[in-house]
mmCIF file with all atom_site columns, C-alpha atoms in Angstrom:
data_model
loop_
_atom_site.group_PDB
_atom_site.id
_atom_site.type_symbol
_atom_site.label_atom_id
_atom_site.label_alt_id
_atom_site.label_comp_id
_atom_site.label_asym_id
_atom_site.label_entity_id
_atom_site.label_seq_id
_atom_site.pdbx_PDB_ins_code
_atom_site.Cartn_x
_atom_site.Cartn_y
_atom_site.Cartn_z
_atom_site.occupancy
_atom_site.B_iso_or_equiv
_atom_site.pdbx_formal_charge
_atom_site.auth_seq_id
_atom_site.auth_comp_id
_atom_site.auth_asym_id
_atom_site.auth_atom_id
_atom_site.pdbx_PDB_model_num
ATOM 1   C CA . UNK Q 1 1   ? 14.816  -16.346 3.841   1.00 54.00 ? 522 UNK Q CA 1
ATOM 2   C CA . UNK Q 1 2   ? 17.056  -18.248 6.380   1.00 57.00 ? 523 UNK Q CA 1
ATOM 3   C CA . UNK Q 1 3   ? 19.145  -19.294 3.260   1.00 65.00 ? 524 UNK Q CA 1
ATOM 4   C CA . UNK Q 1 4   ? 19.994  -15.685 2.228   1.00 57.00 ? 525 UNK Q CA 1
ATOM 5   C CA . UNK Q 1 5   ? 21.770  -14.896 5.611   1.00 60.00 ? 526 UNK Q CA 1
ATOM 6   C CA . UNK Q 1 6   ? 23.897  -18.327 5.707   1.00 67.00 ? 527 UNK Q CA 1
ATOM 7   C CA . UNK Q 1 7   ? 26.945  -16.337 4.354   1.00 63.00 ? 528 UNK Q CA 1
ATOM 8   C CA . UNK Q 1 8   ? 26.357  -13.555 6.840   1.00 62.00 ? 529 UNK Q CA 1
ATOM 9   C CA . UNK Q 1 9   ? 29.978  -12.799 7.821   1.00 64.00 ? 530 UNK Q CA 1
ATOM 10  C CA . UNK Q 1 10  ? 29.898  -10.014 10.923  1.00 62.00 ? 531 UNK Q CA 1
ATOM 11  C CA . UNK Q 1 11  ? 33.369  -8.846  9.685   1.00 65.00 ? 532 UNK Q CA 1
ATOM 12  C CA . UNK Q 1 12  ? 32.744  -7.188  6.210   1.00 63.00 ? 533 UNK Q CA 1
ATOM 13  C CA . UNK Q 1 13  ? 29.937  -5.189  8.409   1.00 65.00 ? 534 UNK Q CA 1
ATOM 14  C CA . UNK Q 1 14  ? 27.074  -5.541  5.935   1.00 61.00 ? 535 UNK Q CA 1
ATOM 15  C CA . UNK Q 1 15  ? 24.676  -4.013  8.828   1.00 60.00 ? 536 UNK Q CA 1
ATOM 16  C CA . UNK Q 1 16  ? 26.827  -0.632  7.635   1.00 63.00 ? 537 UNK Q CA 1
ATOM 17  C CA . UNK Q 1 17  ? 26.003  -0.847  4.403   1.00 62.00 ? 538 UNK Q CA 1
ATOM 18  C CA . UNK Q 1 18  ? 23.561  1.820   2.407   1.00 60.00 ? 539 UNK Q CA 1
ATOM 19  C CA . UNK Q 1 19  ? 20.715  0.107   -0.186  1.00 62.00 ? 540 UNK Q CA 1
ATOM 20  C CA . UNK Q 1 20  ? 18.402  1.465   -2.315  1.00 65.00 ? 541 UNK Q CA 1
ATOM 21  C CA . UNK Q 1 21  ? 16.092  -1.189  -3.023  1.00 73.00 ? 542 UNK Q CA 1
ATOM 22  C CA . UNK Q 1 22  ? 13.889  0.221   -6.046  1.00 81.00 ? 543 UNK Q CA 1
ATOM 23  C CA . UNK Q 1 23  ? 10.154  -1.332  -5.512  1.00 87.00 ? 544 UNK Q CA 1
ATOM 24  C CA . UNK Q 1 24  ? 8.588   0.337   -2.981  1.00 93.00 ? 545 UNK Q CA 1
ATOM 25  C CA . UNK Q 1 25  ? 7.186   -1.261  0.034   1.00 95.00 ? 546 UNK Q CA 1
ATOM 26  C CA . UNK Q 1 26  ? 4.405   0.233   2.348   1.00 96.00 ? 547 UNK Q CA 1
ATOM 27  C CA . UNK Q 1 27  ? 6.724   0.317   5.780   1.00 95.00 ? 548 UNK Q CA 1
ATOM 28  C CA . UNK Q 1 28  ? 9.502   3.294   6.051   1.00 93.00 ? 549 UNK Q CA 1
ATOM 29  C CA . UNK Q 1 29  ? 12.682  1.582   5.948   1.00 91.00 ? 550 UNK Q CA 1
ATOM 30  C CA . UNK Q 1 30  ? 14.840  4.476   5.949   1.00 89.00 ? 551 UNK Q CA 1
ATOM 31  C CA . UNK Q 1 31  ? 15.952  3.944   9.696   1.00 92.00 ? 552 UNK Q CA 1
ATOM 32  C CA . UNK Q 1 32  ? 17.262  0.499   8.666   1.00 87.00 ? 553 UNK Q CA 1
ATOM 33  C CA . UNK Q 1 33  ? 20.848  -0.059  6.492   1.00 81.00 ? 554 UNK Q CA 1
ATOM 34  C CA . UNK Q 1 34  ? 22.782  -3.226  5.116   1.00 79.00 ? 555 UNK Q CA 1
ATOM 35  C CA . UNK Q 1 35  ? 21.647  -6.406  6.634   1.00 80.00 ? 556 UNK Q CA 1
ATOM 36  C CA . UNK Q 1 36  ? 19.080  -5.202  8.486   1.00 85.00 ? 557 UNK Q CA 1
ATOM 37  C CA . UNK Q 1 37  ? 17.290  -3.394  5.776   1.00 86.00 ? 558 UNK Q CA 1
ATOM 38  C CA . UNK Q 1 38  ? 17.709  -6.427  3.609   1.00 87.00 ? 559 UNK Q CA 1
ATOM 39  C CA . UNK Q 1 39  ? 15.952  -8.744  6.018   1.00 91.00 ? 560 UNK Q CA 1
ATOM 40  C CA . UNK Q 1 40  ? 13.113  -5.880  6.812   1.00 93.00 ? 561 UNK Q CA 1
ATOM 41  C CA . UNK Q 1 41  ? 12.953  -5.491  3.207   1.00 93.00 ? 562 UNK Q CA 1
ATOM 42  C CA . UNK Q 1 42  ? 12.017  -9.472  3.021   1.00 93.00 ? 563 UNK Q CA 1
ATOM 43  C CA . UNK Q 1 43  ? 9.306   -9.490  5.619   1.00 95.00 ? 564 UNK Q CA 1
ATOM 44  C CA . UNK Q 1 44  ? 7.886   -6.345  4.138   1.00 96.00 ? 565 UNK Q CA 1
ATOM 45  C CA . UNK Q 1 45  ? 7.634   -8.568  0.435   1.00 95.00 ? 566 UNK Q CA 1
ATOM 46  C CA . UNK Q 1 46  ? 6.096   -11.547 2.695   1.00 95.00 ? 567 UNK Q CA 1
ATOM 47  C CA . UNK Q 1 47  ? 3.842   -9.927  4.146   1.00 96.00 ? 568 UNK Q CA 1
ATOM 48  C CA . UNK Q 1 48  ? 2.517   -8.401  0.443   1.00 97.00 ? 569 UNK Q CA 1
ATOM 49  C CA . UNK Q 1 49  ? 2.634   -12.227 -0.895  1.00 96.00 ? 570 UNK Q CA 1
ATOM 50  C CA . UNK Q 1 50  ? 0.756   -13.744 1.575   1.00 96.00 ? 571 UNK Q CA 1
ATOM 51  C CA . UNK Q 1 51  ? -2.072  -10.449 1.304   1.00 97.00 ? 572 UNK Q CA 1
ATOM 52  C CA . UNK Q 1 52  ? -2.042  -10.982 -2.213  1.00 97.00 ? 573 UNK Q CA 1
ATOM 53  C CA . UNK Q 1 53  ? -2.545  -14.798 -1.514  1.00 96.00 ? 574 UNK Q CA 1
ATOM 54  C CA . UNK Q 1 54  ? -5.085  -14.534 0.322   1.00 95.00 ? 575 UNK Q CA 1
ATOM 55  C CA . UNK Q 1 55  ? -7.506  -12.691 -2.806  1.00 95.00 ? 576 UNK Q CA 1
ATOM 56  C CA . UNK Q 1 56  ? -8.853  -14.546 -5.456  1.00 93.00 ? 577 UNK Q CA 1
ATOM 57  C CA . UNK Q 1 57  ? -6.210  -14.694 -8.501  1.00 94.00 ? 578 UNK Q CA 1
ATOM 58  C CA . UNK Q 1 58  ? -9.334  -13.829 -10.908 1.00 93.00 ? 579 UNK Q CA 1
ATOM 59  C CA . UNK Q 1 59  ? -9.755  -10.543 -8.655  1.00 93.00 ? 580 UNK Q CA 1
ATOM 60  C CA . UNK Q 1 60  ? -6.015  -9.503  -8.552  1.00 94.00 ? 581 UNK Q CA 1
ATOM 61  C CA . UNK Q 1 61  ? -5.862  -9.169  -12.178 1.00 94.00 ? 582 UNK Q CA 1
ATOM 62  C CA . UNK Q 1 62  ? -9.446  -8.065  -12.658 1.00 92.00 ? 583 UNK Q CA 1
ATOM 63  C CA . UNK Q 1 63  ? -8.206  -4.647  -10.379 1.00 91.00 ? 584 UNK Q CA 1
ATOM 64  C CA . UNK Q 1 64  ? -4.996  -4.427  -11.502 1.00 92.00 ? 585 UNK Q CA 1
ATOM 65  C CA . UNK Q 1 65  ? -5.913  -4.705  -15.433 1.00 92.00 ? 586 UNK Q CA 1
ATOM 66  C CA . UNK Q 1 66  ? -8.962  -2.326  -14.527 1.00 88.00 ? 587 UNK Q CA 1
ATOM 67  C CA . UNK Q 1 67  ? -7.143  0.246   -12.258 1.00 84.00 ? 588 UNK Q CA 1
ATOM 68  C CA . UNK Q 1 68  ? -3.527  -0.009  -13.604 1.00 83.00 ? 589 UNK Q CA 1
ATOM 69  C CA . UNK Q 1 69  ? -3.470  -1.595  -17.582 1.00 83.00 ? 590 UNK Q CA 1
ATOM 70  C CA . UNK Q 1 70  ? 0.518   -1.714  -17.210 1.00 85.00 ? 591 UNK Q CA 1
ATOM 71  C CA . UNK Q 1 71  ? 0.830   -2.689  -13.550 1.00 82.00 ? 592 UNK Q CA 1
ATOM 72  C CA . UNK Q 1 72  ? 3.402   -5.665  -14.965 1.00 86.00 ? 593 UNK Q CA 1
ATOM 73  C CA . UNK Q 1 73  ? 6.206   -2.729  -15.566 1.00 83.00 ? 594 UNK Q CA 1
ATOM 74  C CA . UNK Q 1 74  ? 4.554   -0.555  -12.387 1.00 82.00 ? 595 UNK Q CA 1
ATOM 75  C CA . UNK Q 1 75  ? 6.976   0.605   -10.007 1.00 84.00 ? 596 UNK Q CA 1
ATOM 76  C CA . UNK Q 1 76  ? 3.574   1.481   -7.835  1.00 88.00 ? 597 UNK Q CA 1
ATOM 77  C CA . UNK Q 1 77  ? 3.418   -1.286  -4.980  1.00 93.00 ? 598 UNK Q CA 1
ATOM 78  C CA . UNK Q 1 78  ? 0.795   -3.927  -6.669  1.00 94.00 ? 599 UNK Q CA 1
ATOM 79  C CA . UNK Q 1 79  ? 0.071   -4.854  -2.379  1.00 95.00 ? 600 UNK Q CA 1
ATOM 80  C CA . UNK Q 1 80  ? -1.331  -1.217  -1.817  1.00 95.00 ? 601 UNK Q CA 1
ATOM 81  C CA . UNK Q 1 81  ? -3.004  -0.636  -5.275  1.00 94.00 ? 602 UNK Q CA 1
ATOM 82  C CA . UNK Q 1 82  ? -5.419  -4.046  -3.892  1.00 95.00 ? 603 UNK Q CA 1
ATOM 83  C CA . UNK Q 1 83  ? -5.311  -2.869  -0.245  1.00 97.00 ? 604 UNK Q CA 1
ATOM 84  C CA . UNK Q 1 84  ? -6.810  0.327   -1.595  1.00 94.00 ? 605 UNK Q CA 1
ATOM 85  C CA . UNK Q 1 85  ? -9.804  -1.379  -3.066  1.00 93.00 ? 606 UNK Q CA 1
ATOM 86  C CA . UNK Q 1 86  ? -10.098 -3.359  -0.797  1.00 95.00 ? 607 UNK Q CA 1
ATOM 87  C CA . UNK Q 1 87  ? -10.564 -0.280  2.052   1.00 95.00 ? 608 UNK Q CA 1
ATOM 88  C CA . UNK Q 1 88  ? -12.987 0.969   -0.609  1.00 92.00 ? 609 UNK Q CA 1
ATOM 89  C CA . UNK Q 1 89  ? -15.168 -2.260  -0.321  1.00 93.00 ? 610 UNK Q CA 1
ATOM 90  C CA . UNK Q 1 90  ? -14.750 -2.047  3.870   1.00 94.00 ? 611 UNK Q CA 1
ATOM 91  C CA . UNK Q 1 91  ? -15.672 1.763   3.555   1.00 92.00 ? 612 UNK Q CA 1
ATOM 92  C CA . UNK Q 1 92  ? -19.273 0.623   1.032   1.00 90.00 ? 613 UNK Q CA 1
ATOM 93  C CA . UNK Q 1 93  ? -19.816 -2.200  2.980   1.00 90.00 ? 614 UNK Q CA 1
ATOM 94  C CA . UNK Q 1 94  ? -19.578 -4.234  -0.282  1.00 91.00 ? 615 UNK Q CA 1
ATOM 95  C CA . UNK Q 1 95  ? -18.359 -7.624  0.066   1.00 91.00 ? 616 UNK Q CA 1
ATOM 96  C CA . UNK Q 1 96  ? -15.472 -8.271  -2.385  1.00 88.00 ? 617 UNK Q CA 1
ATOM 97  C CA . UNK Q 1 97  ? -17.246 -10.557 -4.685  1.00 88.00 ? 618 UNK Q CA 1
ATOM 98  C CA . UNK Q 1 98  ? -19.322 -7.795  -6.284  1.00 87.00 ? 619 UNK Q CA 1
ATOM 99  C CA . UNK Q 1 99  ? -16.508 -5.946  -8.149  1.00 81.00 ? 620 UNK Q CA 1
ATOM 100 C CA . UNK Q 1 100 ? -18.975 -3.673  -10.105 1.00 82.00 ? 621 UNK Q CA 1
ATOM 101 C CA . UNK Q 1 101 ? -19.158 0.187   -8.247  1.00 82.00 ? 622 UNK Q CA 1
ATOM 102 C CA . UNK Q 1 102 ? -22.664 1.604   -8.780  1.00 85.00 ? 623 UNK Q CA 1
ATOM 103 C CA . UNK Q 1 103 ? -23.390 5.352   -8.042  1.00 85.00 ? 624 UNK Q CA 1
ATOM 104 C CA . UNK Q 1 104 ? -25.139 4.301   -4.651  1.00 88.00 ? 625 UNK Q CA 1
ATOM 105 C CA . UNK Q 1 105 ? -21.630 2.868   -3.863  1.00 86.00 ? 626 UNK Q CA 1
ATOM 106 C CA . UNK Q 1 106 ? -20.012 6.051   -4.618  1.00 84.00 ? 627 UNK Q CA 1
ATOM 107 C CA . UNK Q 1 107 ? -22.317 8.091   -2.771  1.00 86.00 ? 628 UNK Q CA 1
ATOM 108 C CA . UNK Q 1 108 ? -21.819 5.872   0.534   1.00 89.00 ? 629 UNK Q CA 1
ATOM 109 C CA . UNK Q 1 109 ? -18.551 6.414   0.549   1.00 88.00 ? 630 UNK Q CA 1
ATOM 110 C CA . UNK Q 1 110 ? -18.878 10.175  0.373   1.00 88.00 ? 631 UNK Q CA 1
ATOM 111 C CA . UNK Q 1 111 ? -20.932 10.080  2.922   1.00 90.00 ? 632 UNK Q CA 1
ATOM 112 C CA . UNK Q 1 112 ? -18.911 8.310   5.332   1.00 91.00 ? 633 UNK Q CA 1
ATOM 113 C CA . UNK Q 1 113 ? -16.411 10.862  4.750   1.00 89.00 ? 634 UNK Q CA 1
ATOM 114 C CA . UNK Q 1 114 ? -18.692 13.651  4.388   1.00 89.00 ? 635 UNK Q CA 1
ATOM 115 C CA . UNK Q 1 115 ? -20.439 12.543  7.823   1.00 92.00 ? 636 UNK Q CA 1
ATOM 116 C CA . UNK Q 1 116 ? -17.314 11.809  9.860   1.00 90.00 ? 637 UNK Q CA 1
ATOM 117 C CA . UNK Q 1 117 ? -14.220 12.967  11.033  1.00 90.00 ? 638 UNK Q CA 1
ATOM 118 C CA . UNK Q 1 118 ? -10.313 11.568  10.140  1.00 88.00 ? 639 UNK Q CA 1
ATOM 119 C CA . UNK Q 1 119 ? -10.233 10.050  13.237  1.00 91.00 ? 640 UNK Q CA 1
ATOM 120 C CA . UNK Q 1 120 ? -13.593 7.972   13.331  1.00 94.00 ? 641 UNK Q CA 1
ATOM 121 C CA . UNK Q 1 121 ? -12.822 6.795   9.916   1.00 93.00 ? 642 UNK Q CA 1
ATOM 122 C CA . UNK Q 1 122 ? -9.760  5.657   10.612  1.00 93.00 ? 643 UNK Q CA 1
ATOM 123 C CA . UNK Q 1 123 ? -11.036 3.701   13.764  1.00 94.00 ? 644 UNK Q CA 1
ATOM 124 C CA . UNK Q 1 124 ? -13.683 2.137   11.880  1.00 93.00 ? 645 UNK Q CA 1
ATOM 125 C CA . UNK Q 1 125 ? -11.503 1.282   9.017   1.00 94.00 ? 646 UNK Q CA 1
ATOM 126 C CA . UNK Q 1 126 ? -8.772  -0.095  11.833  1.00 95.00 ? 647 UNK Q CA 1
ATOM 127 C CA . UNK Q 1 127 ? -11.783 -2.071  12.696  1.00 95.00 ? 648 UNK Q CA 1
ATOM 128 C CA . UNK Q 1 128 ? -12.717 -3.348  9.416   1.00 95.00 ? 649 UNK Q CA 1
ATOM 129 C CA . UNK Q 1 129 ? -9.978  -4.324  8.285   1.00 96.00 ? 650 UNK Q CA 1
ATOM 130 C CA . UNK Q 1 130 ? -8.949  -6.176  11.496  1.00 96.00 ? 651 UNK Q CA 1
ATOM 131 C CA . UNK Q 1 131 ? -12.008 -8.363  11.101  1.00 95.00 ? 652 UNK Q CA 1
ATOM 132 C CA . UNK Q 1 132 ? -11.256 -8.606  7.261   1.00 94.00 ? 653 UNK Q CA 1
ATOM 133 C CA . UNK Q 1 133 ? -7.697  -9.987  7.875   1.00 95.00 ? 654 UNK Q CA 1
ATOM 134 C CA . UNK Q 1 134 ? -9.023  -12.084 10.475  1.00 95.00 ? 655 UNK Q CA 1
ATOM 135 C CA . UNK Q 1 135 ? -11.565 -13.686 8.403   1.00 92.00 ? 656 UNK Q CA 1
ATOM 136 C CA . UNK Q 1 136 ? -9.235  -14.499 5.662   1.00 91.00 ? 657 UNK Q CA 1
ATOM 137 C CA . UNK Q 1 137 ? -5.553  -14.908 6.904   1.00 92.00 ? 658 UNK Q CA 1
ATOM 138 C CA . UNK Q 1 138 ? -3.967  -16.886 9.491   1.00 87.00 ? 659 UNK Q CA 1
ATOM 139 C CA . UNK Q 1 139 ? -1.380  -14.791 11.664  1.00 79.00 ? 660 UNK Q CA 1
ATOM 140 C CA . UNK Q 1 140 ? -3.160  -11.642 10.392  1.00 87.00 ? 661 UNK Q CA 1
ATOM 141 C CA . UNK Q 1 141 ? -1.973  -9.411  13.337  1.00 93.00 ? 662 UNK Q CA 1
ATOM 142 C CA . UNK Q 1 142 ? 1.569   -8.855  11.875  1.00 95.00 ? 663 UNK Q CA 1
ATOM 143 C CA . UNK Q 1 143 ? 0.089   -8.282  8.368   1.00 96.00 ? 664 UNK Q CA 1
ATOM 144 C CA . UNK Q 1 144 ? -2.413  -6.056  9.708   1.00 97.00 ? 665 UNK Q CA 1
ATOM 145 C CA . UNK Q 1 145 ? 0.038   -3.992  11.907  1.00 96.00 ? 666 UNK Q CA 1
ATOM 146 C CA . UNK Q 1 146 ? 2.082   -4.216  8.048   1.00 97.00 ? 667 UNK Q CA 1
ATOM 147 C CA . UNK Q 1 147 ? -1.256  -3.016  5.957   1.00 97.00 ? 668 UNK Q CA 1
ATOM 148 C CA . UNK Q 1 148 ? -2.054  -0.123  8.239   1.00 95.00 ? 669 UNK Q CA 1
ATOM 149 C CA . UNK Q 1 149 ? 1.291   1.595   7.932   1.00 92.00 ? 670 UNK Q CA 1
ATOM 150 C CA . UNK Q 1 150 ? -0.662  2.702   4.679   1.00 95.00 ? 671 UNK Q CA 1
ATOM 151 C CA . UNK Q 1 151 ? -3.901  3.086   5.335   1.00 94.00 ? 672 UNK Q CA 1
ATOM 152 C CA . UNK Q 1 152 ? -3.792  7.128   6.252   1.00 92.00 ? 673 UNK Q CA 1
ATOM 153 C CA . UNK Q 1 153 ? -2.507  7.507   3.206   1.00 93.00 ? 674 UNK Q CA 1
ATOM 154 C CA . UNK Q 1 154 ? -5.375  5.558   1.731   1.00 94.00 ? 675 UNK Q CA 1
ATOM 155 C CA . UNK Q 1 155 ? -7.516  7.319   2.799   1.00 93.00 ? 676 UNK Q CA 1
ATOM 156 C CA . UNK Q 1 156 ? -6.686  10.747  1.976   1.00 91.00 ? 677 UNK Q CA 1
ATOM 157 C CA . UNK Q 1 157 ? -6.407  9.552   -1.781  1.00 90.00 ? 678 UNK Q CA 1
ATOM 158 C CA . UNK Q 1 158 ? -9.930  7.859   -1.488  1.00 89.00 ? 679 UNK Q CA 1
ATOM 159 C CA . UNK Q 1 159 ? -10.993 10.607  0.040   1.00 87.00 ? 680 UNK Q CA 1
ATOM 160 C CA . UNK Q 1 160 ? -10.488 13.234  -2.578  1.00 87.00 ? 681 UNK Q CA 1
ATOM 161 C CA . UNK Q 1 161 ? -11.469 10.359  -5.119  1.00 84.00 ? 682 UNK Q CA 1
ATOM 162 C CA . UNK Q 1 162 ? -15.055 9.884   -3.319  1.00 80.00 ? 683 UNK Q CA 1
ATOM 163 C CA . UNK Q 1 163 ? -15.654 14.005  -3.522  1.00 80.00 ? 684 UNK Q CA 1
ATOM 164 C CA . UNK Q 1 164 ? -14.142 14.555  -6.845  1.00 82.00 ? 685 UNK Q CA 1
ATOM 165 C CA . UNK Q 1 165 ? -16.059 11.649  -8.440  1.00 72.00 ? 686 UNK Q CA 1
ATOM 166 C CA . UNK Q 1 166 ? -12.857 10.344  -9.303  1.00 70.00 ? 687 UNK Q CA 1
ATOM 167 C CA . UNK Q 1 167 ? -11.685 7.469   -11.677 1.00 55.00 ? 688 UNK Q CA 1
ATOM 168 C CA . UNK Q 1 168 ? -10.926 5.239   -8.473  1.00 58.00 ? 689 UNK Q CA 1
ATOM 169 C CA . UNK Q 1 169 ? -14.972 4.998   -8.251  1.00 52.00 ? 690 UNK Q CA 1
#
């Protein structure tokens, strides 16, 4: 990144400058313009690569071939689409390596929603995926912070998946 600013010049005001930068990324950028939004923008794509790193390549395309057959022309972010499963694997208590959902999988996760309320979910989930980061990242504390600008919205979609018996089980 520090190769992409060495032309910075202060007096053509890029800071001023409105982007649109087409693939989404989980963090609201919308308060940021120009310069700024470019080098948010970066962090925001590091922080997905090193996530994405951090699974096993075999898994990556197992979910995204499984979940989304043309994720290679997606304009979804690929970072969340994982992220989502793995919440879904925190929420079973189902380590990562067994990528096959059963019923009994299904019905644990309804009943963690079913037997608690937004905000206990959400703390256990914080919790979970804390530890998960932790156990497989170094620095993990900015891509959690990163990660869990998504994770309400996670969890409302595997919510209504879990007690609609939805294709994301």
């Amino acid at each position: 990144m520090p190769g992409f600013f060495k032309w910075y010049d202060v007096k053509f005001q890029p800071q001023n400058t409105i982007l649109t930068l087409d693939y989404p990324v989980l963090k609201d950028l919308s308060s940021y313009s120009g310069i700024y939004k470019i080098y948010e923008y970066l962090r925001c794509l590091s922080w997905e690569q090193d996530f994405l790193a951090g699974l096993p390549e075999d898994y990556v395309l197992d979910v995204l071939r499984t979940s989304h057959p043309a994720y290679r022309d997606s304009m979804e972010n690929l970072c969340e689409i994982l992220f989502a499963v793995v919440i879904k694997h925190i929420l079973a208590n189902k380590p990562l390596s067994e990528r096959i959902w059963e019923k009994r999988d299904l019905l644990l996760v309804k009943s963690v929603f079913a037997e608690n309320d937004a905000p206990k979910i959400q703390r256990h989930l914080r919790y979970g995926v804390r530890s998960f980061l932790e156990q497989h990242y170094e620095n993990s504390g900015e891509l959690f912070t990163y990660l869990a600008e998504s994770m309400g919205d996670i969890l409302i979609r595997l919510k209504a998946a879990a007690e609609n018996s939805s294709v994301l089980f």
